[in-house]
Coordinates of C-alpha atoms in Angstrom, one line a residue:
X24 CA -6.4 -5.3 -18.9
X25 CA -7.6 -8.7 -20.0
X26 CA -10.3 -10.4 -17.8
X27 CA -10.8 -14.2 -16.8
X28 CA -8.5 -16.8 -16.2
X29 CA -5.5 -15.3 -18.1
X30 CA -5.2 -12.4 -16.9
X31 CA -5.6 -13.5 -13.0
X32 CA -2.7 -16.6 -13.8
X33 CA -0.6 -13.0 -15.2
X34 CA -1.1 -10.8 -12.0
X35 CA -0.2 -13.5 -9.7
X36 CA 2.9 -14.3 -11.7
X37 CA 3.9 -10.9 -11.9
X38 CA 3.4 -10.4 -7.9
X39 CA 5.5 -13.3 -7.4
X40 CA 8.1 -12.3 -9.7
X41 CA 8.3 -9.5 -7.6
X42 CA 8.4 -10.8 -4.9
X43 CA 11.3 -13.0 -5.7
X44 CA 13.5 -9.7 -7.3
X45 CA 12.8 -8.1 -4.2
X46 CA 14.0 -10.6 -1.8
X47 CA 10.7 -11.9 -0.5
X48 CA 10.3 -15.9 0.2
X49 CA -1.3 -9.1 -1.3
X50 CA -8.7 -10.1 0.3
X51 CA -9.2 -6.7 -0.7
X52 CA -12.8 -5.9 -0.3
X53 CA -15.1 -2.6 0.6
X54 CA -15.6 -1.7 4.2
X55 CA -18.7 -3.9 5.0
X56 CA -19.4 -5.5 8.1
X57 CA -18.0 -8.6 6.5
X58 CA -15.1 -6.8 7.1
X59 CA -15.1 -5.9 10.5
X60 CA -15.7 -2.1 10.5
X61 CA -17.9 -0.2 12.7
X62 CA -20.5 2.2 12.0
X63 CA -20.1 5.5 14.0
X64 CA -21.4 5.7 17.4
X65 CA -24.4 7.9 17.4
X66 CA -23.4 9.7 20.4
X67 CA -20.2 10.2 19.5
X68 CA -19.1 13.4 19.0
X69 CA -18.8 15.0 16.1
X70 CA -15.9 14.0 14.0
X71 CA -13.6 16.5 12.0
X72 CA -14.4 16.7 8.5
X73 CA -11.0 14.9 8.1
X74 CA -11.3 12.4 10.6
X75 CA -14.8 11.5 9.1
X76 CA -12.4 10.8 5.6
X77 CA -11.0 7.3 7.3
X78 CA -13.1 4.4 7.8
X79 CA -13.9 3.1 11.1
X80 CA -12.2 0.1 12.0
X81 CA -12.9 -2.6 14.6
X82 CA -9.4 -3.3 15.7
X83 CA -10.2 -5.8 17.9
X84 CA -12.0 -7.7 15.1
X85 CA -9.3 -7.8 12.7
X86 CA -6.4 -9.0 15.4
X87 CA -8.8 -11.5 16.4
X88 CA -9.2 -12.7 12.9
X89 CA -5.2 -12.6 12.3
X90 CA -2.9 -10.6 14.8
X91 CA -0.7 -10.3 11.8
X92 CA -3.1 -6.9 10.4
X93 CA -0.5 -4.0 11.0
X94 CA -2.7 -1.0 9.2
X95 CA -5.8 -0.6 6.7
X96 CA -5.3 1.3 3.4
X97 CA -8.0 3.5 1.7
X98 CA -7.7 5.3 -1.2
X99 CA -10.7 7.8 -2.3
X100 CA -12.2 7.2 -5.4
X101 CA -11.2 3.8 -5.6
X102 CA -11.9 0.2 -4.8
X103 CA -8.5 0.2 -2.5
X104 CA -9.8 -0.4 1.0
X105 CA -8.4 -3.3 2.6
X106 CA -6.5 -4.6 5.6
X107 CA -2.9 -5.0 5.5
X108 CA -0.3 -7.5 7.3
X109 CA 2.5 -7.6 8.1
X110 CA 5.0 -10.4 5.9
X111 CA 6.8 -13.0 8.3
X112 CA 10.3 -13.0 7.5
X113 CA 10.3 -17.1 8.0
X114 CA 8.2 -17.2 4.9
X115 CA 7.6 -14.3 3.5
X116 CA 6.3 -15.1 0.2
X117 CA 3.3 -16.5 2.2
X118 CA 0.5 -14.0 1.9
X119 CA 1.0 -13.7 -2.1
X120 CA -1.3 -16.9 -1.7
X121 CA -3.3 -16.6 1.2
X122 CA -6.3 -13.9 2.4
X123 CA -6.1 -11.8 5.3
X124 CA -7.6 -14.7 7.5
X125 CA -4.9 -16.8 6.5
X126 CA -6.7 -19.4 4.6
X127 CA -5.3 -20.7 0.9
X128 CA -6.1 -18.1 -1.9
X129 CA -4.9 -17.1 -4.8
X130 CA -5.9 -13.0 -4.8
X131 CA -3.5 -13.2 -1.5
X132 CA -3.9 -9.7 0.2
X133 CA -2.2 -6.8 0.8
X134 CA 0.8 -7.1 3.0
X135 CA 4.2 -5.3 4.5
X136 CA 7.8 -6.2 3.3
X137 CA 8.7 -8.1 5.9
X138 CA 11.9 -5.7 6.0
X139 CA 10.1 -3.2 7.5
X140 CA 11.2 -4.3 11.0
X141 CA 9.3 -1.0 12.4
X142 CA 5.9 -2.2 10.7
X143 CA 4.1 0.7 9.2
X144 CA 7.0 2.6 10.7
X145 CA 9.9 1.9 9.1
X146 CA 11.8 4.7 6.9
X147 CA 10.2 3.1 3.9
X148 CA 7.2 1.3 4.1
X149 CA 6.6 -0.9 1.0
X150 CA 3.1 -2.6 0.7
X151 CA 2.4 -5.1 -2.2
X152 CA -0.5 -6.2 -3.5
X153 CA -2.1 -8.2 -6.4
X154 CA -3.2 -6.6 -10.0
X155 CA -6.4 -8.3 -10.7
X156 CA -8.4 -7.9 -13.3
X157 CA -12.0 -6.2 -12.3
X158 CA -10.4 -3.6 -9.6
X159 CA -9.8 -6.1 -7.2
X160 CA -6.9 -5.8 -4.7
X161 CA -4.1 -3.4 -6.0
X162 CA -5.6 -2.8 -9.5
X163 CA -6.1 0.4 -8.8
X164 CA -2.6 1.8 -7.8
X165 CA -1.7 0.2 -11.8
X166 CA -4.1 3.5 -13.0
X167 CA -1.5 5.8 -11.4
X168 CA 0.8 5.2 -14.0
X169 CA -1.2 7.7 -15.8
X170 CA -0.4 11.2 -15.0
X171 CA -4.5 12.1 -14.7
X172 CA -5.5 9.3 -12.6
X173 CA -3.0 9.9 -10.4
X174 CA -3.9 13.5 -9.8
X175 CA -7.5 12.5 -9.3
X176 CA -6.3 10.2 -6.5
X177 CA -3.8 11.9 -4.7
X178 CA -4.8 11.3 -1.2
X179 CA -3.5 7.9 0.4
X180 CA -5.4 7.4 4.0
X181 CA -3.7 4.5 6.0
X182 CA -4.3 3.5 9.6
X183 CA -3.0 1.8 12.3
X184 CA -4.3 0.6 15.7
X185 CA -3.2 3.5 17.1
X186 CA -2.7 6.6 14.5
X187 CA -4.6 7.8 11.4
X188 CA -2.4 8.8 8.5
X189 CA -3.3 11.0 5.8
X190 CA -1.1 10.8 2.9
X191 CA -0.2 12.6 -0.4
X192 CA 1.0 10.7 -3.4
X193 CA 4.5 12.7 -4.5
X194 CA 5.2 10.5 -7.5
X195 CA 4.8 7.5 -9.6
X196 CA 7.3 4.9 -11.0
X197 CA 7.2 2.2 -13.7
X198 CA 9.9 0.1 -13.2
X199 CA 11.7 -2.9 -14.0
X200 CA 11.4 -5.9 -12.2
X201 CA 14.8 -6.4 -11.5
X202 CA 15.0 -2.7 -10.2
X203 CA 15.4 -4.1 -6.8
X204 CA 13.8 -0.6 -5.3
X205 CA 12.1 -2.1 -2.3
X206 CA 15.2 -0.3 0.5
X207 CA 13.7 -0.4 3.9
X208 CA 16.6 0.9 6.3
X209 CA 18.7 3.7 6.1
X210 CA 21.8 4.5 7.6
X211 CA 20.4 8.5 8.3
X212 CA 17.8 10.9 6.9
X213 CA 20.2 11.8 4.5
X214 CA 20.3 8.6 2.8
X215 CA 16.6 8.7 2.9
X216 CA 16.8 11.7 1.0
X217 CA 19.1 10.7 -1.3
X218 CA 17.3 7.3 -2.2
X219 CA 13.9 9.3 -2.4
X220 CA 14.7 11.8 -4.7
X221 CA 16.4 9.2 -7.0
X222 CA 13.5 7.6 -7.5
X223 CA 11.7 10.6 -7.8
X224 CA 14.2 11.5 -11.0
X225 CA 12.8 8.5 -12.3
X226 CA 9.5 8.4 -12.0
X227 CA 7.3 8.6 -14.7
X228 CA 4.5 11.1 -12.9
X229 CA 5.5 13.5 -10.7
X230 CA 3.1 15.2 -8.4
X231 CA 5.2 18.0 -6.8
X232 CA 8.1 19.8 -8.0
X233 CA 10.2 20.0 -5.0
X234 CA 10.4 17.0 -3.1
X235 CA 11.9 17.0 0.4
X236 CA 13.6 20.2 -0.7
X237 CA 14.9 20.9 2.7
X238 CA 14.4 17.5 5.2
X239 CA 14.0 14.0 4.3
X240 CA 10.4 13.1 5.1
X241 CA 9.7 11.2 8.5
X242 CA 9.0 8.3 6.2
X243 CA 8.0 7.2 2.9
X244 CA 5.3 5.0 2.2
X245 CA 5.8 2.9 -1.3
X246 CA 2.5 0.9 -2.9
X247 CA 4.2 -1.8 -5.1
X248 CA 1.7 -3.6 -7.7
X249 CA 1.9 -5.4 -11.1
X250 CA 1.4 -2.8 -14.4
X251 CA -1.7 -3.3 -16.5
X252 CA 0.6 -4.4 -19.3
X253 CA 1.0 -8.4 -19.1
X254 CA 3.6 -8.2 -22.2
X255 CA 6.2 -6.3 -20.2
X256 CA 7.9 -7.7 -16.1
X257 CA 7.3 -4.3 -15.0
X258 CA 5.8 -3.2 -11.5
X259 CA 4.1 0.6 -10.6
X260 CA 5.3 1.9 -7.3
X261 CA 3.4 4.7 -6.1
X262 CA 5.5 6.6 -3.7
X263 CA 3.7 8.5 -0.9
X264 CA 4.6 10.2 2.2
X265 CA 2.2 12.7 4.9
X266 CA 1.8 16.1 4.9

């Protein structure tokens, strides 16, 4: 991926362009206490081994800082470990341009369709964020595209105030812009079904064989960036759902 000027003016063009295919009109950083996170109490007790997996997060911080933060997204193994918030339907383009704090920037920050009326539980869950170049943001979830990455990186950890989900990646798309993909209410779990494992058929990695075999999952979770290549309007969607 090309570095400097160029290739940040290309990610936030493509974001936007997704943006506006999707119907919407996203600062990522590492869990410092910059960032509001805690350190573990020392008397604490002992946390599971995969409880210990999710960062600790000061809550009250974050809705202090915006009370639109809805969840915080980590990914193992990579530089994805950011707040996320949740879009405002009367502008919902808005944090394509602005950080977590609300302030004017152009790396925006990670943020919720603002279709997803439930927040981080609506049937499908799509969270978009920047490619830029150097990792930042959602660079990271571009690198899925490739079969071996994605395996390396399966595990999606995502919290709330109030719940600590642990989630497997199930598959991988590489879509058009125009694919219009972004669905955030079904009529039933059927539909849910339906819509998943259609764009499971046409995803480019696939990380399980059987997916919902039986039962539509609970909900999905999709992670919507720009790819790496600038030549082509194309976006990776890394669908992902719990265990």
């Amino acid at each position: 991926m090309a570095a400097g000027g160029r290739a940040a003016t290309a990610a936030a063009a493509c974001l936007l362009a997704t943006a506006v295919v999707f119907g919407l009109l996203a600062p990522g950083a590492q869990r410092g206490d910059a960032f509001g996170t805690q350190e573990a109490d020392r008397n604490a007790s002992p946390a599971t081994e995969q409880e210990s997996e999710f960062p600790r997060i000061d809550w009250e911080h974050w809705r202090a800082v915006n009370p639109d933060v809805v969840g915080w997204v980590t990914v193992p193994g990579t530089a994805i470990d950011q707040p996320i918030v949740q879009a405002r339907p009367e502008d919902d383009a808005f944090y394509l341009s602005h950080a977590v704090d609300g302030s004017p920037d152009a790396m925006g920050c990670a943020f919720l369709d603002a279709g997803c009326a439930a927040g981080l539980d609506a049937p499908n869950c799509v969270v978009y964020g920047h490619n830029w170049s150097g990792g930042r943001m959602f660079a990271d979830f571009a690198d899925f595209a490739g079969a071996d990455f994605a395996e390396g990186h399966g595990t999606v950890l995502l919290q709330t105030p109030d719940t600590r989900r642990r989630l497997q990646v199930r598959c991988v798309e590489v879509a058009d812009g125009a694919c219009g993909t972004n669905v955030t209410a079904f009529e039933s779990a059927e539909e849910l079904k339906a819509w998943f494992q259609a764009r499971y058929a046409a995803s480019r990695v696939k990380l399980e064989d059987a997916p919902v075999a039986e039962s539509a999952p609970a909900r999905v979770y999709t992670f919507c960036t720009c790819s790496d290549d600038e030549s082509l309007d194309q976006r990776v969607l890394v669908y992902a759902y719990e265990e």
